[in-house]
Amino acid sequence: MDKGDLSLDGDWCYNDSMEKILLTGGTGYIGSHTAVELIKKGYDVEILDNLFNSKITVLDDIAKITGKKPRFYQVDLLDEKGMEDVFRDGNYDMVIHFAGLKAVGESVEKPLKYYENNISGTINLLKCMKKYGVKKIVFSSSATVYGDQDGVRLTEEMQTGVGITNPYGQTKYMIEQILKDVALADREMQVTILRYFNPVGAHESGFLGENPNDIPNNLMPIIMKVSTGEIEKLMVYGDDYDTPDGTGMRDYIHVVDLAKGHVAAALKMKPGVYIYNLGTGKATSVLEMVKAFELASGEELPYTVTPRRAGDLAKIYANVEKAKNELGWVAELTVADAMRDTMKYLNYYSKKK
Ligand code: NAD
Ligand code: UFG
């Protein structure tokens, strides 16, 4: 597609002099949406992924939206030689590091797999960045680093690393420490740590969305699979929490807002380590999520209430002032928007299968 074929909204700008960014894990859920937003802003985007939890066809879907298909390397972060090959001629200005394993339950069963993939993978990446002089990195961290602090609006200055109940969460905390140490040793390093709350939704075109290769354990992909009949019904994990309807509350952020948060971060990189929550500041309960999905789909979603899931907290939500004040970024889309876009993606995806 020619750039002129695109009906450009105010968001779009092509600028050939913009920076070159490598997205690790860029065919995944959050990475693919971020690729779209970066391409729209004129960045030169390349993607590295081992396709463990994503599909190569995502590249065509990115091209359908942006008119550009990013260069792709099917490489594992643990493959030192493969990584070296990517960096040798890469001339990257920045890395956005999404790649990682993220299934909380599986990480408890297979801790070494998670520590090796996420920690050793990140160390390999940082070694390549050092060798080839790449000084800027944005890292996908998580609200999980705040541990067991329940029901308070979480701010970036709060304690982290205490009460993390699973190896997945530990890897996020440990990588944050590694990045801080790397930046201490090299004062030219520019590190931005983004602590995501609960990403949901899909691209408004319906071409991109969450489509894990494995059995999901997060609320939204499970709701999607219940709606397609792949899972019989949703288990609502507990209705005896200290919340208005008794079910757990989370800060659900539309994935396109989250992706735009990365563009805002990329624009404001500077030497040192900067940490931002990316959330909406609002908490929504499991039953409110079910109702919102039913409204968007026009169908009833079968569910049953079961006992609480081990390790879950009642209410997790973000203070988002720092990202607003320093990055000039705020989430604009609602849970209803996320459900509408999820339905579009489900329709697109079911036709493609
Ligand atoms: P995802 O699984 O859709 O994407 C991650 C991608 O990384 C996948 O395409 C996978 O194939 C790739 N990958 C994994 N290990 C790799 C390796 N060793 N080498 C190369 N590629 C590898 O997940 P996502 O939801 O897009 O999450 C992206 C990042 O954000 C992850 O680091 C995740 O931990 C973090 N995060 C996600 C959430 C969430 O709820 N989705 C919340 C907080 C943080
Ligand atoms: N839930 C159900 N049934 C399900 C799945 C989830 O009732 O089948 C409930 C949970 O109890 C919780 C809410 O839906 O109240 C959200 O659960 P998720 O598993 O979707 O998300 P979590 O908040 O537990 O965890 C997510 C990511 C973590 C990340 C964390 C940050 O999975 O990686 O957000 O807050 F660390």
XYZ file of C-alpha atoms and ligand atoms in Angstrom:
433
model
C 0.000 0.000 0.000
C 1.198 3.475 -0.772
C 1.303 5.973 2.088
C -1.130 8.074 0.047
C -3.692 5.255 0.173
C -4.104 5.628 3.893
C -6.847 7.776 5.245
C -4.641 9.506 7.764
C -6.089 10.772 10.980
C -4.307 13.355 13.141
C -2.274 10.584 14.706
C -0.305 9.773 11.612
C 2.952 11.281 10.518
C 5.633 9.798 8.322
C 9.116 11.025 9.048
C 12.034 9.223 7.475
C 14.558 10.652 9.932
C 12.923 9.062 12.992
C 14.679 6.567 15.224
C 15.081 2.863 14.545
C 13.543 0.699 17.270
C 13.801 -3.045 17.846
C 10.747 -4.570 19.522
C 11.541 -7.862 21.259
C 8.320 -9.856 21.555
C 6.850 -7.515 18.940
C 4.473 -10.065 17.385
C 2.839 -10.545 20.805
C -0.311 -8.861 22.073
C 1.098 -5.588 23.434
C 4.121 -5.484 21.106
C 2.017 -5.684 17.927
C -0.245 -2.811 18.994
C 2.825 -0.774 19.942
C 4.389 -1.504 16.536
C 1.303 0.032 14.910
C 1.440 3.205 17.021
C 5.204 3.632 16.474
C 4.897 3.133 12.695
C 2.061 5.684 12.660
C 4.442 8.170 14.262
C 7.115 7.506 11.655
C 9.481 5.275 13.637
C 11.455 2.609 11.788
C 10.305 -0.557 13.561
C 11.878 -4.022 13.472
C 10.622 -7.056 15.382
C 12.379 -9.974 17.046
C 10.324 -12.867 18.423
C 10.683 -16.647 18.777
C 6.924 -17.038 18.002
C 6.456 -19.115 21.147
C 3.281 -17.209 21.998
C 2.403 -15.397 18.775
C 1.936 -15.954 15.067
C 3.909 -14.679 12.096
C 0.665 -13.594 10.380
C 0.556 -10.706 12.872
C 3.105 -8.968 10.605
C 0.549 -8.921 7.765
C -2.073 -7.609 10.161
C 0.260 -4.762 11.184
C 0.785 -4.021 7.482
C -2.984 -3.963 6.855
C -3.329 -1.180 9.405
C -0.166 0.827 8.742
C 0.813 0.035 5.165
C 4.213 -1.116 6.429
C 5.360 -4.638 7.252
C 8.146 -4.503 9.828
C 11.335 -6.472 9.190
C 11.151 -9.622 11.304
C 13.726 -11.906 12.944
C 12.590 -15.246 14.336
C 15.181 -15.423 17.084
C 15.116 -16.557 20.711
C 16.565 -14.183 23.319
C 18.505 -17.154 24.686
C 20.224 -17.731 21.317
C 23.339 -15.588 21.787
C 24.589 -16.024 18.227
C 21.181 -15.292 16.717
C 20.897 -12.147 18.853
C 24.365 -11.032 17.812
C 23.380 -11.449 14.141
C 20.374 -9.178 14.647
C 22.371 -6.462 16.417
C 25.502 -6.560 14.235
C 23.918 -4.633 11.361
C 20.896 -3.347 13.243
C 21.991 0.219 14.019
C 19.195 0.472 16.555
C 18.619 3.646 18.526
C 16.330 1.952 21.028
C 14.943 -1.385 22.181
C 11.457 -1.908 23.567
C 11.648 -5.168 25.453
C 8.310 -7.001 25.535
C 9.591 -10.568 25.073
C 8.978 -12.810 28.041
C 6.875 -15.629 29.378
C 3.891 -14.351 31.348
C 1.683 -17.203 32.581
C 1.614 -16.724 36.343
C 0.385 -20.260 37.163
C 2.864 -21.975 34.861
C 5.690 -19.963 36.405
C 4.923 -21.591 39.769
C 5.088 -25.068 38.158
C 8.189 -24.347 36.056
C 10.196 -21.640 37.849
C 13.507 -22.383 36.098
C 11.905 -22.019 32.657
C 10.677 -18.552 33.669
C 13.910 -17.410 35.322
C 15.949 -18.646 32.370
C 13.743 -17.196 29.652
C 12.989 -13.845 31.257
C 16.183 -13.129 33.212
C 18.849 -14.812 31.065
C 17.045 -13.579 27.941
C 17.163 -9.993 29.218
C 20.843 -10.321 30.147
C 21.652 -11.544 26.620
C 19.736 -8.600 25.210
C 21.555 -6.107 27.440
C 24.915 -7.632 26.492
C 24.143 -7.122 22.808
C 22.965 -3.571 23.467
C 26.217 -2.833 25.306
C 28.370 -4.385 22.582
C 26.630 -2.470 19.791
C 26.226 0.815 21.661
C 22.427 0.836 21.985
C 21.732 3.078 24.970
C 17.939 3.282 25.187
C 15.613 0.604 26.531
C 11.942 0.593 27.475
C 10.956 -2.423 29.583
C 7.546 -4.079 30.014
C 7.207 -4.403 33.763
C 4.047 -5.068 35.682
C 1.962 -3.932 38.624
C 2.880 -7.321 40.081
C 6.136 -5.756 41.406
C 4.048 -3.923 44.040
C 3.472 -7.314 45.666
C 0.658 -7.696 48.169
C -0.277 -4.029 48.659
C -4.051 -4.298 48.349
C -6.762 -1.685 47.852
C -4.483 1.366 47.723
C -3.841 3.490 44.672
C -0.343 2.343 43.710
C 2.300 4.999 43.072
C 5.729 4.463 41.536
C 7.543 5.405 44.765
C 5.874 2.678 46.807
C 7.771 -0.342 48.014
C 8.318 -3.115 45.459
C 9.501 -6.718 45.696
C 7.682 -7.668 48.919
C 4.863 -10.213 48.786
C 5.305 -11.247 45.155
C 3.711 -14.693 45.068
C 5.091 -16.222 41.867
C 8.305 -16.554 39.820
C 6.826 -14.581 36.904
C 6.396 -11.559 39.169
C 9.866 -12.087 40.632
C 11.388 -11.923 37.145
C 9.790 -8.509 36.578
C 11.134 -7.257 39.902
C 14.597 -8.714 39.258
C 14.811 -7.268 35.733
C 13.953 -3.848 37.151
C 16.945 -4.231 39.542
C 19.222 -5.391 36.698
C 18.254 -2.376 34.599
C 18.912 0.000 37.505
C 22.394 -1.513 37.997
C 23.188 -1.352 34.270
C 22.204 2.331 34.245
C 24.370 2.997 37.332
C 27.375 1.467 35.580
C 26.823 3.403 32.348
C 25.572 6.959 32.863
C 24.643 7.244 29.182
C 22.015 4.519 29.526
C 18.406 5.702 29.139
C 16.039 3.272 30.845
C 12.268 3.579 31.079
C 10.364 0.985 33.084
C 6.638 0.813 32.348
C 4.532 -0.959 34.949
C 1.425 -2.153 33.136
C -1.821 -2.763 34.941
C -4.332 -5.073 33.166
C -4.213 -4.712 29.363
C -7.460 -5.574 27.545
C -9.129 -4.927 24.187
C -7.952 -5.007 20.617
C -7.155 -2.704 17.712
C -10.214 -0.767 16.533
C -9.734 -2.254 13.028
C -10.300 -5.714 14.504
C -7.074 -6.984 12.852
C -5.012 -7.259 16.047
C -5.905 -8.614 19.451
C -4.955 -11.094 22.117
C -4.576 -14.575 20.750
C -2.383 -16.670 23.024
C -1.085 -19.997 21.685
C -1.477 -21.577 25.124
C -4.449 -21.941 27.489
C -5.056 -18.473 28.935
C -5.381 -17.723 32.632
C -6.203 -14.029 32.435
C -9.783 -12.843 32.647
C -10.243 -11.287 29.202
C -8.860 -14.119 27.008
C -10.936 -16.555 29.066
C -14.074 -14.447 28.506
C -13.258 -14.512 24.761
C -12.926 -18.296 24.759
C -16.189 -18.714 26.686
C -17.894 -16.557 24.086
C -16.534 -18.692 21.214
C -17.523 -21.885 23.029
C -13.926 -23.127 23.487
C -14.394 -22.890 27.262
C -17.770 -23.827 28.763
C -18.069 -21.079 31.340
C -16.135 -18.440 33.228
C -15.105 -19.261 36.780
C -15.464 -16.077 38.821
C -12.765 -16.471 41.448
C -14.540 -15.408 44.614
C -17.415 -13.038 45.409
C -16.506 -12.453 49.043
C -13.867 -9.735 48.601
C -14.252 -6.373 50.291
C -15.485 -4.704 47.078
C -18.981 -3.397 46.169
C -20.080 -6.636 44.410
C -17.617 -8.933 46.194
C -15.545 -9.774 43.092
C -11.948 -8.735 42.467
C -11.273 -5.300 40.983
C -8.501 -4.383 38.553
C -7.339 -1.398 36.507
C -8.136 -2.526 32.946
C -6.318 -0.471 30.318
C -7.158 -0.573 26.604
C -4.179 -2.036 24.755
C -4.135 0.858 22.256
C -3.836 3.368 25.116
C -1.031 1.205 26.495
C 0.678 1.160 23.089
C 0.451 4.958 22.915
C 2.083 5.068 26.351
C 5.164 3.484 24.758
C 5.277 6.164 22.068
C 5.068 8.832 24.787
C 7.898 7.092 26.663
C 10.037 6.742 23.533
C 9.714 10.474 22.865
C 10.855 11.424 26.378
C 13.892 9.169 26.890
C 16.803 10.704 28.823
C 19.803 9.356 30.743
C 18.906 7.551 33.973
C 16.060 5.291 35.062
C 12.439 6.453 34.943
C 9.479 4.404 36.108
C 5.833 4.913 35.146
C 2.555 3.178 35.913
C 0.453 2.682 32.801
C -3.148 2.272 33.879
C -6.390 4.233 33.942
C -6.637 4.940 37.653
C -10.084 3.260 37.734
C -10.921 -0.198 39.063
C -13.563 -2.487 37.522
C -14.902 -5.698 39.062
C -15.079 -9.128 37.418
C -18.877 -8.957 37.295
C -18.735 -5.461 35.768
C -16.398 -6.875 33.106
C -18.876 -9.690 32.417
C -21.721 -7.164 32.060
C -19.649 -4.940 29.752
C -18.848 -7.923 27.538
C -22.504 -8.986 27.438
C -23.492 -5.467 26.394
C -20.957 -5.453 23.547
C -21.709 -8.988 22.346
C -25.467 -8.984 22.893
C -25.154 -12.456 24.428
C -25.255 -13.831 27.911
C -21.882 -15.024 29.202
C -22.158 -18.227 31.263
C -20.299 -18.034 34.581
C -20.150 -19.643 37.962
C -18.694 -18.323 41.213
C -15.913 -20.483 42.667
C -13.600 -20.032 45.680
C -10.867 -17.383 45.468
C -7.748 -18.056 43.384
C -4.634 -18.347 45.564
C -2.531 -15.185 45.595
C -5.271 -12.880 44.216
C -5.870 -9.480 45.808
C -9.187 -7.630 46.167
C -8.373 -4.383 44.381
C -5.357 -3.289 42.351
C -5.325 0.099 40.640
C -2.866 2.751 39.600
C -2.062 6.291 40.434
C -1.415 7.634 36.921
C -0.322 11.194 37.739
C 3.375 10.640 37.022
C 2.816 9.434 33.439
C 0.396 12.315 32.909
C 2.760 14.970 34.272
C 6.056 13.708 32.849
C 5.077 11.856 29.650
C 1.959 13.860 28.827
C 0.094 10.570 28.460
C -3.320 9.564 29.786
C -5.521 6.591 28.953
C -8.476 7.777 26.875
C -10.447 4.628 26.074
C -12.953 2.858 28.323
C -13.733 -0.751 29.220
C -16.759 -0.454 26.877
C -14.387 0.546 24.035
C -12.196 -2.450 24.856
C -15.183 -4.811 24.689
C -16.387 -3.323 21.391
C -12.915 -3.773 19.852
C -12.585 -7.284 21.296
C -15.820 -8.223 19.484
C -14.399 -6.861 16.213
C -11.258 -8.938 16.698
C -13.276 -12.063 17.548
C -15.288 -11.621 14.329
C -12.169 -11.078 12.222
C -10.348 -13.956 13.807
C -13.215 -16.437 13.536
C -13.493 -15.692 9.780
C -9.721 -16.146 9.339
C -9.654 -19.596 11.015
P 2.676 -12.029 24.610
O 2.942 -13.413 25.084
O 1.518 -11.815 23.704
O 3.976 -11.434 23.910
C 5.278 -11.758 24.325
C 6.057 -12.201 23.107
O 7.382 -12.542 23.516
C 5.450 -13.437 22.436
O 5.215 -13.159 21.064
C 6.509 -14.518 22.623
O 6.556 -15.408 21.539
C 7.776 -13.679 22.780
N 8.845 -14.344 23.538
C 8.771 -14.925 24.754
N 9.973 -15.401 25.118
C 10.829 -15.128 24.102
C 12.204 -15.384 23.872
N 12.957 -16.065 24.753
N 12.768 -14.965 22.726
C 12.026 -14.300 21.801
N 10.714 -14.033 21.945
C 10.127 -14.441 23.097
O 2.546 -11.124 25.921
P 2.042 -9.625 26.062
O 0.756 -9.650 26.811
O 2.138 -8.907 24.788
O 3.132 -9.086 27.085
C 4.282 -8.379 26.670
C 5.125 -8.059 27.877
O 4.347 -7.305 28.796
C 5.601 -9.289 28.634
O 6.917 -9.057 29.089
C 4.647 -9.385 29.796
O 5.222 -10.021 30.895
C 4.388 -7.913 30.088
N 3.110 -7.697 30.784
C 1.967 -8.201 30.262
C 0.767 -8.044 30.961
C -0.521 -8.626 30.432
O -1.453 -8.805 31.238
N -0.645 -8.909 29.138
C 0.750 -7.342 32.174
C 1.935 -6.815 32.663
C 3.118 -6.996 31.946
N -10.472 -13.821 37.246
C -11.592 -14.626 37.381
N -11.650 -15.733 36.598
C -10.691 -16.081 35.698
C -9.563 -15.250 35.580
C -9.481 -14.120 36.378
O -12.477 -14.351 38.169
O -10.821 -17.123 35.034
C -10.391 -12.596 38.071
C -9.205 -12.580 39.024
O -9.529 -13.203 40.243
C -8.943 -11.080 39.155
C -9.339 -10.534 37.786
O -10.191 -11.510 37.202
O -9.802 -10.516 40.115
C -8.146 -10.313 36.858
O -7.377 -11.511 36.797
P -6.223 -11.702 35.705
O -5.662 -13.066 35.876
O -6.719 -11.324 34.360
O -5.171 -10.583 36.103
P -4.353 -10.370 37.443
O -4.675 -9.000 37.925
O -4.501 -11.468 38.387
O -2.866 -10.419 36.888
C -2.504 -9.603 35.784
C -1.415 -10.284 34.964
C -0.135 -10.313 35.715
C 0.207 -8.966 36.208
C -0.909 -8.375 37.010
C -0.598 -6.975 37.395
O -1.765 -11.614 34.650
O 0.878 -10.709 34.839
O -2.100 -8.372 36.234
O -1.555 -6.476 38.260
F 1.295 -9.049 36.984
